[in-house]
mmCIF file of C-alpha atoms in Angstrom:
data_model
loop_
_atom_site.group_PDB
_atom_site.id
_atom_site.type_symbol
_atom_site.label_atom_id
_atom_site.label_comp_id
_atom_site.label_asym_id
_atom_site.label_seq_id
_atom_site.Cartn_x
_atom_site.Cartn_y
_atom_site.Cartn_z
ATOM 1 C CA MET R 189 22.667 -2.611 -10.065
ATOM 2 C CA ALA R 190 23.334 -5.689 -7.925
ATOM 3 C CA THR R 191 21.651 -8.929 -8.891
ATOM 4 C CA LEU R 192 19.247 -10.291 -6.299
ATOM 5 C CA SER R 193 20.133 -13.590 -4.689
ATOM 6 C CA ALA R 194 17.665 -16.462 -5.094
ATOM 7 C CA ARG R 195 16.509 -15.888 -1.502
ATOM 8 C CA GLU R 196 16.006 -12.161 -2.054
ATOM 9 C CA ALA R 197 14.185 -12.743 -5.329
ATOM 10 C CA ALA R 198 11.917 -15.335 -3.700
ATOM 11 C CA PHE R 199 11.226 -12.974 -0.804
ATOM 12 C CA GLN R 200 10.335 -10.092 -3.134
ATOM 13 C CA LYS R 201 8.101 -12.270 -5.297
ATOM 14 C CA LEU R 202 6.192 -13.696 -2.347
ATOM 15 C CA HIS R 203 6.061 -10.308 -0.624
ATOM 16 C CA ASP R 204 4.492 -8.723 -3.709
ATOM 17 C CA ARG R 205 1.982 -11.543 -4.130
ATOM 18 C CA ILE R 206 0.898 -11.153 -0.500
ATOM 19 C CA ILE R 207 0.698 -7.350 -0.661
ATOM 20 C CA THR R 208 -1.411 -7.459 -3.835
ATOM 21 C CA MET R 209 -3.677 -10.112 -2.273
ATOM 22 C CA GLU R 210 -2.856 -12.635 -4.974
ATOM 23 C CA LEU R 211 -1.959 -14.730 -1.940
ATOM 24 C CA LYS R 212 -4.692 -14.093 0.600
ATOM 25 C CA PRO R 213 -4.693 -14.446 4.400
ATOM 26 C CA GLY R 214 -4.924 -18.101 5.310
ATOM 27 C CA ASP R 215 -3.606 -19.401 1.980
ATOM 28 C CA SER R 216 -1.282 -22.383 2.387
ATOM 29 C CA LEU R 217 2.336 -21.943 1.291
ATOM 30 C CA ASN R 218 4.141 -25.094 0.185
ATOM 31 C CA ASP R 219 7.879 -24.527 -0.245
ATOM 32 C CA ARG R 220 8.220 -27.365 -2.773
ATOM 33 C CA LEU R 221 5.435 -26.065 -5.012
ATOM 34 C CA LEU R 222 6.654 -22.484 -4.702
ATOM 35 C CA ALA R 223 10.194 -23.544 -5.607
ATOM 36 C CA GLU R 224 8.887 -25.326 -8.700
ATOM 37 C CA GLU R 225 6.886 -22.241 -9.722
ATOM 38 C CA MET R 226 9.954 -20.014 -9.384
ATOM 39 C CA GLY R 227 12.383 -22.497 -10.915
ATOM 40 C CA ILE R 228 14.700 -22.472 -7.914
ATOM 41 C CA SER R 229 15.645 -24.882 -5.121
ATOM 42 C CA ARG R 230 13.611 -25.180 -1.938
ATOM 43 C CA THR R 231 16.310 -23.701 0.329
ATOM 44 C CA PRO R 232 15.997 -20.056 -0.788
ATOM 45 C CA VAL R 233 12.204 -20.371 -0.689
ATOM 46 C CA ARG R 234 12.361 -21.636 2.896
ATOM 47 C CA GLU R 235 14.696 -18.778 3.802
ATOM 48 C CA ALA R 236 12.329 -16.289 2.158
ATOM 49 C CA LEU R 237 9.397 -17.705 4.123
ATOM 50 C CA ILE R 238 11.360 -17.284 7.361
ATOM 51 C CA MET R 239 12.046 -13.648 6.430
ATOM 52 C CA LEU R 240 8.337 -13.138 5.733
ATOM 53 C CA ASN R 241 7.513 -14.769 9.059
ATOM 54 C CA ILE R 242 9.764 -12.258 10.825
ATOM 55 C CA ALA R 243 7.903 -9.487 8.961
ATOM 56 C CA HIS R 244 4.573 -10.933 10.231
ATOM 57 C CA MET R 245 3.370 -11.605 6.694
ATOM 58 C CA VAL R 246 3.597 -15.392 7.000
ATOM 59 C CA SER R 247 2.709 -17.714 9.847
ATOM 60 C CA ILE R 248 4.877 -20.819 10.342
ATOM 61 C CA LYS R 249 3.498 -23.405 12.758
ATOM 62 C CA PRO R 250 5.023 -26.893 13.031
ATOM 63 C CA GLN R 251 1.669 -28.645 13.429
ATOM 64 C CA SER R 252 -0.368 -26.740 10.864
ATOM 65 C CA GLY R 253 2.163 -25.698 8.235
ATOM 66 C CA THR R 254 2.934 -22.358 6.629
ATOM 67 C CA HIS R 255 0.201 -19.905 5.716
ATOM 68 C CA VAL R 256 -0.217 -16.269 4.723
ATOM 69 C CA ALA R 257 -0.713 -14.373 7.978
ATOM 70 C CA PRO R 258 -3.911 -12.414 8.597
ATOM 71 C CA ILE R 259 -3.906 -8.627 8.448
ATOM 72 C CA ASP R 260 -2.978 -7.357 11.895
ATOM 73 C CA LEU R 261 -5.363 -4.535 12.826
ATOM 74 C CA LYS R 262 -3.065 -3.102 15.502
ATOM 75 C CA GLY R 263 -0.095 -3.233 13.151
ATOM 76 C CA MET R 264 -2.185 -1.575 10.456
ATOM 77 C CA GLU R 265 -3.143 1.245 12.818
ATOM 78 C CA LEU R 266 0.499 1.860 13.709
ATOM 79 C CA GLU R 267 1.494 1.875 10.033
ATOM 80 C CA GLN R 268 -1.219 4.367 9.133
ATOM 81 C CA PHE R 269 -0.287 6.666 12.019
ATOM 82 C CA ALA R 270 3.359 6.626 10.904
ATOM 83 C CA ARG R 271 2.306 7.342 7.348
ATOM 84 C CA TYR R 272 0.105 10.277 8.308
ATOM 85 C CA THR R 273 2.762 11.796 10.531
ATOM 86 C CA LEU R 274 5.509 11.662 7.906
ATOM 87 C CA GLU R 275 3.360 12.498 4.902
ATOM 88 C CA LYS R 276 1.780 15.484 6.652
ATOM 89 C CA GLU R 277 5.240 16.920 7.282
ATOM 90 C CA MET R 278 6.181 16.415 3.633
ATOM 91 C CA MET R 279 2.990 18.113 2.426
ATOM 92 C CA LEU R 280 3.338 21.052 4.796
ATOM 93 C CA ARG R 281 6.848 21.615 3.464
ATOM 94 C CA ALA R 282 5.588 21.213 -0.106
ATOM 95 C CA CYS R 283 3.037 24.000 0.426
ATOM 96 C CA VAL R 284 5.679 26.694 0.030
ATOM 97 C CA GLN R 285 7.435 24.937 -2.849
ATOM 98 C CA MET R 286 4.510 24.270 -5.178
ATOM 99 C CA ARG R 287 5.210 25.252 -8.767
ATOM 100 C CA PRO R 288 2.987 25.058 -11.864
ATOM 101 C CA GLU R 289 4.631 21.808 -12.983
ATOM 102 C CA HIS R 290 3.866 20.208 -9.610
ATOM 103 C CA LEU R 291 0.203 21.209 -9.860
ATOM 104 C CA ALA R 292 0.074 19.888 -13.421
ATOM 105 C CA ALA R 293 1.522 16.547 -12.279
ATOM 106 C CA TYR R 294 -1.010 16.267 -9.463
ATOM 107 C CA ARG R 295 -3.916 17.048 -11.793
ATOM 108 C CA GLU R 296 -2.678 14.590 -14.399
ATOM 109 C CA ASN R 297 -2.438 11.881 -11.748
ATOM 110 C CA ILE R 298 -5.985 12.522 -10.522
ATOM 111 C CA GLU R 299 -7.358 12.425 -14.064
ATOM 112 C CA LYS R 300 -5.529 9.178 -14.846
ATOM 113 C CA TYR R 301 -6.991 7.669 -11.677
ATOM 114 C CA ARG R 302 -10.473 8.807 -12.657
ATOM 115 C CA VAL R 303 -10.193 7.329 -16.156
ATOM 116 C CA CYS R 304 -8.744 4.062 -14.890
ATOM 117 C CA GLU R 305 -11.463 3.758 -12.261
ATOM 118 C CA GLN R 306 -14.171 4.222 -14.878
ATOM 119 C CA THR R 307 -12.787 2.232 -17.807
ATOM 120 C CA MET R 308 -10.628 -0.635 -16.548
ATOM 121 C CA THR R 309 -11.695 -3.871 -14.894
ATOM 122 C CA GLY R 310 -10.244 -6.811 -13.004
ATOM 123 C CA ALA R 311 -6.869 -7.231 -11.369
ATOM 124 C CA GLU R 312 -5.105 -4.973 -13.881
ATOM 125 C CA ARG R 313 -7.393 -2.108 -12.840
ATOM 126 C CA ASN R 314 -6.655 -2.643 -9.143
ATOM 127 C CA TYR R 315 -2.877 -2.767 -9.671
ATOM 128 C CA ARG R 316 -3.023 0.403 -11.769
ATOM 129 C CA LEU R 317 -5.164 2.282 -9.250
ATOM 130 C CA LEU R 318 -2.825 1.337 -6.405
ATOM 131 C CA GLU R 319 0.163 2.457 -8.474
ATOM 132 C CA LEU R 320 -1.462 5.818 -9.262
ATOM 133 C CA ASP R 321 -2.440 6.313 -5.628
ATOM 134 C CA ASN R 322 1.133 5.675 -4.541
ATOM 135 C CA ARG R 323 2.420 8.131 -7.150
ATOM 136 C CA PHE R 324 0.075 10.793 -5.821
ATOM 137 C CA HIS R 325 1.276 10.385 -2.251
ATOM 138 C CA ARG R 326 4.904 10.135 -3.305
ATOM 139 C CA LYS R 327 4.743 13.514 -5.059
ATOM 140 C CA ALA R 328 5.089 15.600 -1.888
ATOM 141 C CA PHE R 329 8.221 13.625 -1.004
ATOM 142 C CA GLU R 330 9.582 14.268 -4.524
ATOM 143 C CA ILE R 331 8.935 18.005 -4.187
ATOM 144 C CA ASN R 332 11.064 17.946 -1.047
ATOM 145 C CA GLY R 333 13.757 15.787 -2.670
ATOM 146 C CA MET R 334 13.004 12.987 -0.208
ATOM 147 C CA GLU R 335 11.276 10.377 -2.352
ATOM 148 C CA GLU R 336 13.544 7.642 -0.958
ATOM 149 C CA HIS R 337 11.804 8.124 2.394
ATOM 150 C CA PHE R 338 8.451 7.338 0.806
ATOM 151 C CA ASP R 339 9.836 4.235 -0.887
ATOM 152 C CA HIS R 340 11.346 3.008 2.369
ATOM 153 C CA MET R 341 8.163 3.748 4.291
ATOM 154 C CA LEU R 342 6.035 1.840 1.811
ATOM 155 C CA SER R 343 8.396 -1.140 1.840
ATOM 156 C CA THR R 344 7.922 -1.527 5.606
ATOM 157 C CA PHE R 345 4.114 -1.492 5.536
ATOM 158 C CA HIS R 346 2.821 -5.063 5.484
ATOM 159 C CA HIS R 347 -0.764 -4.683 6.732
ATOM 160 C CA ILE R 348 -2.242 -1.403 5.479
ATOM 161 C CA GLU R 349 -1.058 -2.107 1.930
ATOM 162 C CA ARG R 350 -3.005 -5.348 1.816
ATOM 163 C CA LEU R 351 -6.105 -3.547 3.048
ATOM 164 C CA ARG R 352 -5.686 -0.906 0.346
ATOM 165 C CA MET R 353 -5.638 -3.583 -2.326
ATOM 166 C CA PHE R 354 -8.567 -5.430 -0.762
ATOM 167 C CA SER R 355 -10.650 -2.238 -0.686
ATOM 168 C CA LEU R 356 -10.065 -1.951 -4.441
ATOM 169 C CA MET R 357 -11.008 -5.597 -4.953
ATOM 170 C CA ILE R 358 -14.354 -5.111 -3.205
ATOM 171 C CA ASP R 359 -14.818 -1.681 -4.824
ATOM 172 C CA GLU R 360 -15.329 -0.083 -1.436
ATOM 173 C CA ASN R 361 -13.761 3.370 -1.815
ATOM 174 C CA LYS R 362 -15.165 5.628 -4.526
ATOM 175 C CA SER R 363 -13.965 8.958 -3.110
ATOM 176 C CA VAL R 364 -10.226 8.890 -3.875
ATOM 177 C CA CYS R 365 -10.303 11.473 -6.678
ATOM 178 C CA GLU R 366 -12.386 13.920 -4.662
ATOM 179 C CA GLU R 367 -10.185 13.545 -1.604
ATOM 180 C CA HIS R 368 -6.986 13.911 -3.627
ATOM 181 C CA THR R 369 -8.452 17.026 -5.238
ATOM 182 C CA ARG R 370 -9.155 18.594 -1.839
ATOM 183 C CA ILE R 371 -5.571 17.904 -0.759
ATOM 184 C CA VAL R 372 -4.189 19.552 -3.897
ATOM 185 C CA GLU R 373 -6.475 22.570 -3.550
ATOM 186 C CA ALA R 374 -5.182 23.118 -0.017
ATOM 187 C CA LEU R 375 -1.582 22.725 -1.213
ATOM 188 C CA VAL R 376 -2.062 25.319 -3.940
ATOM 189 C CA ALA R 377 -3.693 27.730 -1.474
ATOM 190 C CA GLN R 378 -0.785 27.148 0.947
ATOM 191 C CA ASP R 379 -3.444 26.359 3.524
ATOM 192 C CA THR R 380 -1.422 24.255 5.949
ATOM 193 C CA ALA R 381 -4.359 23.608 8.281
ATOM 194 C CA GLY R 382 -6.470 22.607 5.293
ATOM 195 C CA VAL R 383 -3.749 20.252 4.047
ATOM 196 C CA ALA R 384 -3.577 18.530 7.432
ATOM 197 C CA ARG R 385 -7.367 18.165 7.620
ATOM 198 C CA ALA R 386 -7.748 16.880 4.064
ATOM 199 C CA LEU R 387 -4.903 14.399 4.416
ATOM 200 C CA GLU R 388 -6.172 13.120 7.758
ATOM 201 C CA ALA R 389 -9.693 12.661 6.398
ATOM 202 C CA HIS R 390 -8.289 10.800 3.389
ATOM 203 C CA LEU R 391 -6.018 8.487 5.328
ATOM 204 C CA GLN R 392 -8.701 7.805 7.947
ATOM 205 C CA ARG R 393 -10.760 6.191 5.169
ATOM 206 C CA TYR R 394 -9.016 2.933 6.016
ATOM 207 C CA LYS R 395 -11.359 2.530 8.995
ATOM 208 C CA ALA R 396 -14.382 2.341 6.704
ATOM 209 C CA SER R 397 -12.475 -0.089 4.495
ATOM 210 C CA VAL R 398 -11.751 -2.290 7.513
ATOM 211 C CA ALA R 399 -15.406 -2.317 8.522
ATOM 212 C CA GLN R 400 -16.512 -3.301 5.021
ATOM 213 C CA ALA R 401 -13.784 -5.902 4.588
ATOM 214 C CA ARG R 402 -14.491 -7.531 7.940
ATOM 215 C CA GLN R 403 -18.117 -7.997 6.966
ATOM 216 C CA THR R 404 -17.188 -10.015 3.910
ATOM 217 C CA ASN R 405 -13.978 -11.728 5.111
ATOM 218 C CA PRO R 406 -13.654 -11.602 8.924
ATOM 219 C CA ASP R 407 -11.062 -14.374 8.861
ATOM 220 C CA TYR R 408 -8.644 -12.108 6.980
ATOM 221 C CA PHE R 409 -8.058 -10.038 10.126
ATOM 222 C CA VAL R 410 -6.651 -10.452 13.613
ATOM 223 C CA GLU R 411 -6.795 -7.977 16.498
ATOM 224 C CA GLY R 412 -3.040 -8.164 17.113
#
């Protein structure tokens, strides 16, 4: 496995901190302080910030400095549409390939999510819930032997992923387990129309999350 360059490592670290909302929209980013935190020179940090600017995750303005960019609502809508389109295809294909071990894995994931939701607290809980949610959605890609497509898709989403974490931080969405269960029930029944409906209803939840998040932190968002 190739070793990441200092620039790549800085990019990944900052990317992850932005996605997980450790660095929130509007937060100032000082390349000198960041370089000291990471134990590297300022040059790779500056290069990483430029890369993040190109990805619309960071805003660089000569007069006002460098800040974490707001969540772009139009970009988020495009990301969620792309996700639904690709994931629906994966799930429809998975319908005819479901085996007992796949069902067992889905059920185990849902139960782990339920337990985590009820027993854990703080940032660790939110990271774990997001991880379990991603594992659930990745499963259909795995069944089709196309998990790399899910990983690539997720790596390109810079706006919806931040909203997902923020919705966990404000404890907005309590229906994940029930919605995941409905998706799995439709998969097991090989009900392709039911799969499409359940997945669409689940992924459309982001609109309610946006509404709630904008009430508490309107400055985190931009219309695009």
